[in-house]
Amino acid sequence: MPAPATAIQFEDALLVEQCQRGDMSAFGQLVAKYQDKVFNTCWRISGNRDDAGDLTQDVFCKALEAIGTFRRKSGFYTWVFRIAVNLAISQRRRAGRTVNLTGEEDNAKPFDQQAAGLKRRVEQDDARDPAEEIQDREIRALVARALEEIEDEYRTVVVLRDIEGFDYGEIADILEVPSGTVKSRLHRGRMALRERLGSVLEASGRNT
Amino acid sequence: MTGHSCEQFEEHLSAYLDEELEENVAAKVTEHLQKCPRCRATLGDLQRVVSLVGRLPRGKAAPELSELVIARLERQQLYGGAGEVPKVSATPPGVLRFGRLIASAAVVLLTVLAAYLTIDLTHQARQPDLRVADAEKATEPTRAMHTNRDSAGPTTTAARPEAIAMAPRMMGKDTATHALAPGESMRFAKKATPPEDRPTTAAAPSSQEAEPRVAKPGAPVPASQPSSPPPALALALANAAGETKKARMDVGRAVTEPPAKAAPAKGAPAFEPSPQPANDTSSGRPEDSGHRATKAGTSTRPLAERLVGSMTVDELEQHPADAEPVQLVVTAEDAADQENVARQLRSFFARNAIVDARSLGTRAPVDTASNFYLAQTPSARPASEERFLFRGTPTQVSSLLDELSQSAPRNSQVVLMTPTLQAEGWERANIAAQMLREGQPRKAKFSGGSDRVGIAKGGALPGRERVESAQRQAAPAQQVVPDPATRSRWLNEPLGRQQVASASPMTEQAASPPVADRAAPGPPATLTEGPVLEVSRPAPGQARVAQETEPTERDGRASTIRQARSDEGQIRGGFGGGVSPDQRPARQAIQAGSATPGDLAERQIAAAPQSQTVSSQPQTRVVPGPARAVSSRLQERDLGRALSAARASKDQDTCVTVVITVQTPPKANGESPAGPQP
């Protein structure tokens, strides 16, 4: 997390309190603050970028439904991410283990964003080797695929740790499991990824 | 020993990497790593894995997420009022999954069809002497499937005295009360697929907080009480996302402002109600409507947003007649384009098992003066139009709009209308015209509640000059708004014989003599219906299926009759409301009370040329079996075959009709035999 958890929790607690008193602008701030992180969590856990948008909506609607009963025993973000994780896993189980082949990178961006990115690149005269760029993109696709293939419980922990940057304690709070479980799941998840990314790791090992 | 040590230490490598180990454990791991190349390699791999995962692209929530949340919250009505403690929503959130819904609806439709066929056949067998009229009155089972290339063709049924012609009456009142009727299937489908399609299993969590009412995956969530959101909420959410201005507009419209009452601009020509009522052509560009959403790849936007250009989903879902008929008017500047759209529509109807769909006919050229879209685009080439009528669930309507918005050709226009829209659309059309005149074409879509006036696709947005030119050219027409009684009838009365029976001669065949027989003196036209699927029982306990396929009918007279009936239906029922130049005298005569729609149609038919050629080359297939087996074959094989034949036909005048006739021979003692018991 970019700031100390305590500061974040304190700030969130104030906003939650205001929200519970009827100040809806506070909830709006909470949405704006966490929507991207929630979106990414939903995306990587559900494996579907399109679903992630809906799930993000669901998460905040659920949160707002129950915010009146939120008693601040845990942080707001912990609570929201708990909802997000569970919704995303539910969604994934409903959707089956279909691998989303179109959700990565520029493929998923609207055309105008792609065009803007291209224009920016040209303007900046980015001298990066196109072949290298393509290779990077392929690697990212492989990693995303591998992440989608590992067990839900492993993927969840990996996403929360290696993508969202939560520490073990926070992950334990979100998932409501002991820290030891987080540690073992994370390790197994990474080892599973290592197994699936053998060729990529070899290549990157040679490069480094 | 080394292996054992490695296994011990390996478990700690991830935590070691993340610096989450206690100091003494971390020290031991460090010591081991210095001695063990294998664990060092594993650690290196884990580092690279972490790096690779961390470099995965991060997405951003949709910029309009706040707006979407606002829409959701408004729809779910989370709050009872501003400042109140939030209550629990009544329905689980979610966005419709159209594919699943439609698939479910199709399954339900087939199931209902099978059940009714079975019941009907059994019931029919017990009443062998029912005649056609009796069948009509007693709402006897009549099952037929009719597909007609260009309009509902007049088709006579060779009804034997002992037979009951299974007339289509697809759009008739009877249909709405039968299992085959989409009305019924739709109600069924609605139950099976509630508007909020998202499963009620959701996530969640918590024991330490009073969690949102979400359960661990797989756990059911009970329903609860609805309430309504405070306007402040939407504003707050939007403010936080920096979308204040638009949100205020939206919230103001949705929550605080009453629906704008439309009024034509002073001195501006009011557009006469036409079959294309309020096609908000100002939004002919995709970015003005739901097109943007679908093209941007956010196809999972809330249904309400995707229904821009139609009724809102709430209106559709809350409408008392969920089987409200829907008319689609396809207008194109190019015949090929129009045919493409028409083909797409037919494909949609077939794929979604919407049997209650038909073409009302093709008209070319279109009366540009009465067509709002064309009136706004005077440079448009002469256009043709084809009207389709179907009954669809909100989901189906939405899905269809989605498809059309993505693939309808340029310079084509698809207007969806219902009786409700027809009653209200004119005002909006005039609003749109006013906005165009004021040089604010794109805003017309969002003003005055004109967000449900139609869906327009492609074509250049008419410039101000062109609009003004069109206004100069267009003769002022009187604005006609249906009176409350008419509107009430439209809303509450199923689309029955009064409205479209005459537009569809086939709907009358069960209740009246064949059209051709009473149309003109002389030998009656021997119009032949298409594939006839005949179910008869040569003996109690046995049934027989006969199918005649591939008949064709080329009859100029039939076309005339169709057109006459179509005109009559439009004039009589006002469905579609459009009045072409050819129809205007008839309309005036009707309004003056000097003629009825039926009279006019009869005159037109009487003046039609006599039948020329009729050909029919039926192929009969006989399949003996009990009624249950026959009913099964009907749906699984024969109806599908007839549909395939219809789709394959390229002949404009080909009528394909499936007639199910139950024939039960009398017993030797003269009593009516009971049908075979299952």
PDB file of C-alpha atoms in Angstrom, chain B residues 510-606:
ATOM      1  CA  ALA B 510     -59.783 -20.157 -38.697  1.00  0.00           C
ATOM      2  CA  ALA B 511     -62.712 -17.920 -38.027  1.00  0.00           C
ATOM      3  CA  SER B 512     -63.871 -16.830 -41.408  1.00  0.00           C
ATOM      4  CA  PRO B 513     -64.221 -18.172 -44.874  1.00  0.00           C
ATOM      5  CA  PRO B 514     -61.108 -18.114 -46.951  1.00  0.00           C
ATOM      6  CA  VAL B 515     -60.337 -14.641 -48.100  1.00  0.00           C
ATOM      7  CA  ALA B 516     -60.199 -15.655 -51.693  1.00  0.00           C
ATOM      8  CA  ASP B 517     -63.586 -17.283 -51.544  1.00  0.00           C
ATOM      9  CA  ARG B 518     -65.400 -14.141 -50.570  1.00  0.00           C
ATOM     10  CA  ALA B 519     -63.186 -11.752 -52.342  1.00  0.00           C
ATOM     11  CA  ALA B 520     -64.623 -11.765 -55.770  1.00  0.00           C
ATOM     12  CA  PRO B 521     -67.190 -13.446 -57.900  1.00  0.00           C
ATOM     13  CA  GLY B 522     -66.219 -16.276 -60.104  1.00  0.00           C
ATOM     14  CA  PRO B 523     -64.289 -19.354 -59.296  1.00  0.00           C
ATOM     15  CA  PRO B 524     -62.611 -19.012 -55.941  1.00  0.00           C
ATOM     16  CA  ALA B 525     -58.898 -18.715 -55.931  1.00  0.00           C
ATOM     17  CA  THR B 526     -57.274 -21.877 -54.908  1.00  0.00           C
ATOM     18  CA  LEU B 527     -54.526 -20.511 -52.826  1.00  0.00           C
ATOM     19  CA  THR B 528     -52.482 -23.233 -51.356  1.00  0.00           C
ATOM     20  CA  GLU B 529     -50.770 -23.045 -48.084  1.00  0.00           C
ATOM     21  CA  GLY B 530     -47.268 -24.158 -47.604  1.00  0.00           C
ATOM     22  CA  PRO B 531     -46.042 -27.330 -46.010  1.00  0.00           C
ATOM     23  CA  VAL B 532     -48.926 -28.861 -44.265  1.00  0.00           C
ATOM     24  CA  LEU B 533     -48.242 -30.864 -41.267  1.00  0.00           C
ATOM     25  CA  GLU B 534     -51.187 -33.009 -40.677  1.00  0.00           C
ATOM     26  CA  VAL B 535     -51.884 -35.053 -37.658  1.00  0.00           C
ATOM     27  CA  SER B 536     -54.681 -37.479 -37.899  1.00  0.00           C
ATOM     28  CA  ARG B 537     -55.758 -40.604 -36.244  1.00  0.00           C
ATOM     29  CA  PRO B 538     -56.924 -43.315 -38.537  1.00  0.00           C
ATOM     30  CA  ALA B 539     -58.027 -45.318 -35.576  1.00  0.00           C
ATOM     31  CA  PRO B 540     -58.385 -44.751 -31.882  1.00  0.00           C
ATOM     32  CA  GLY B 541     -55.088 -44.979 -30.197  1.00  0.00           C
ATOM     33  CA  GLN B 542     -53.179 -44.297 -33.332  1.00  0.00           C
ATOM     34  CA  ALA B 543     -52.155 -41.101 -34.975  1.00  0.00           C
ATOM     35  CA  ARG B 544     -50.677 -40.224 -38.282  1.00  0.00           C
ATOM     36  CA  VAL B 545     -48.472 -37.402 -39.312  1.00  0.00           C
ATOM     37  CA  ALA B 546     -48.535 -36.209 -42.825  1.00  0.00           C
ATOM     38  CA  GLN B 547     -46.360 -33.468 -44.049  1.00  0.00           C
ATOM     39  CA  GLU B 548     -46.559 -31.666 -47.285  1.00  0.00           C
ATOM     40  CA  THR B 549     -43.625 -29.616 -48.190  1.00  0.00           C
ATOM     41  CA  GLU B 550     -42.384 -27.210 -50.730  1.00  0.00           C
ATOM     42  CA  PRO B 551     -45.515 -25.866 -52.282  1.00  0.00           C
ATOM     43  CA  THR B 552     -45.184 -22.540 -53.956  1.00  0.00           C
ATOM     44  CA  GLU B 553     -47.729 -19.992 -54.776  1.00  0.00           C
ATOM     45  CA  ARG B 554     -47.285 -17.298 -57.323  1.00  0.00           C
ATOM     46  CA  ASP B 555     -50.247 -15.174 -57.366  1.00  0.00           C
ATOM     47  CA  GLY B 556     -50.479 -11.530 -58.122  1.00  0.00           C
ATOM     48  CA  ARG B 557     -53.841 -11.578 -56.565  1.00  0.00           C
ATOM     49  CA  ALA B 558     -52.406 -12.918 -53.357  1.00  0.00           C
ATOM     50  CA  SER B 559     -49.990 -10.029 -53.210  1.00  0.00           C
ATOM     51  CA  THR B 560     -52.802  -7.612 -53.694  1.00  0.00           C
ATOM     52  CA  ILE B 561     -54.790  -9.207 -50.974  1.00  0.00           C
ATOM     53  CA  ARG B 562     -51.861  -9.132 -48.683  1.00  0.00           C
ATOM     54  CA  GLN B 563     -51.272  -5.497 -49.339  1.00  0.00           C
ATOM     55  CA  ALA B 564     -54.927  -4.702 -48.851  1.00  0.00           C
ATOM     56  CA  ARG B 565     -55.010  -6.536 -45.602  1.00  0.00           C
ATOM     57  CA  SER B 566     -51.829  -4.915 -44.503  1.00  0.00           C
ATOM     58  CA  ASP B 567     -53.197  -1.503 -45.267  1.00  0.00           C
ATOM     59  CA  GLU B 568     -56.392  -2.337 -43.540  1.00  0.00           C
ATOM     60  CA  GLY B 569     -54.566  -3.460 -40.470  1.00  0.00           C
ATOM     61  CA  GLN B 570     -52.540  -0.325 -40.299  1.00  0.00           C
ATOM     62  CA  ILE B 571     -55.508   1.868 -40.804  1.00  0.00           C
ATOM     63  CA  ARG B 572     -57.744  -0.026 -38.516  1.00  0.00           C
ATOM     64  CA  GLY B 573     -55.503  -0.627 -35.617  1.00  0.00           C
ATOM     65  CA  GLY B 574     -53.273   2.304 -35.938  1.00  0.00           C
ATOM     66  CA  PHE B 575     -50.518  -0.079 -35.283  1.00  0.00           C
ATOM     67  CA  GLY B 576     -47.579   1.396 -36.902  1.00  0.00           C
ATOM     68  CA  GLY B 577     -49.648   4.487 -37.415  1.00  0.00           C
ATOM     69  CA  GLY B 578     -47.980   5.241 -40.671  1.00  0.00           C
ATOM     70  CA  VAL B 579     -50.147   6.459 -43.418  1.00  0.00           C
ATOM     71  CA  SER B 580     -48.717   6.343 -46.855  1.00  0.00           C
ATOM     72  CA  PRO B 581     -50.030   8.588 -49.601  1.00  0.00           C
ATOM     73  CA  ASP B 582     -51.946   5.634 -50.931  1.00  0.00           C
ATOM     74  CA  GLN B 583     -53.585   5.139 -47.608  1.00  0.00           C
ATOM     75  CA  ARG B 584     -54.547   8.699 -46.941  1.00  0.00           C
ATOM     76  CA  PRO B 585     -57.806   8.696 -48.887  1.00  0.00           C
ATOM     77  CA  ALA B 586     -58.783   5.538 -47.092  1.00  0.00           C
ATOM     78  CA  ARG B 587     -57.975   7.051 -43.793  1.00  0.00           C
ATOM     79  CA  GLN B 588     -59.928  10.137 -44.570  1.00  0.00           C
ATOM     80  CA  ALA B 589     -62.872   8.025 -45.623  1.00  0.00           C
ATOM     81  CA  ILE B 590     -62.727   6.111 -42.413  1.00  0.00           C
ATOM     82  CA  GLN B 591     -62.443   9.236 -40.373  1.00  0.00           C
ATOM     83  CA  ALA B 592     -65.414  10.650 -42.197  1.00  0.00           C
ATOM     84  CA  GLY B 593     -67.360   7.541 -41.352  1.00  0.00           C
ATOM     85  CA  SER B 594     -68.094   6.682 -44.939  1.00  0.00           C
ATOM     86  CA  ALA B 595     -66.190   3.449 -44.916  1.00  0.00           C
ATOM     87  CA  THR B 596     -64.687   0.930 -42.637  1.00  0.00           C
ATOM     88  CA  PRO B 597     -61.237  -0.494 -42.978  1.00  0.00           C
ATOM     89  CA  GLY B 598     -62.747  -3.803 -43.924  1.00  0.00           C
ATOM     90  CA  ASP B 599     -64.815  -2.230 -46.680  1.00  0.00           C
ATOM     91  CA  LEU B 600     -61.803  -0.622 -48.175  1.00  0.00           C
ATOM     92  CA  ALA B 601     -59.862  -3.804 -48.095  1.00  0.00           C
ATOM     93  CA  GLU B 602     -62.693  -5.687 -49.720  1.00  0.00           C
ATOM     94  CA  ARG B 603     -62.912  -3.137 -52.494  1.00  0.00           C
ATOM     95  CA  GLN B 604     -59.218  -3.382 -53.056  1.00  0.00           C
ATOM     96  CA  ILE B 605     -59.336  -7.129 -53.116  1.00  0.00           C
ATOM     97  CA  ALA B 606     -62.309  -7.191 -55.431  1.00  0.00           C
TER      98      ALA B 606
END
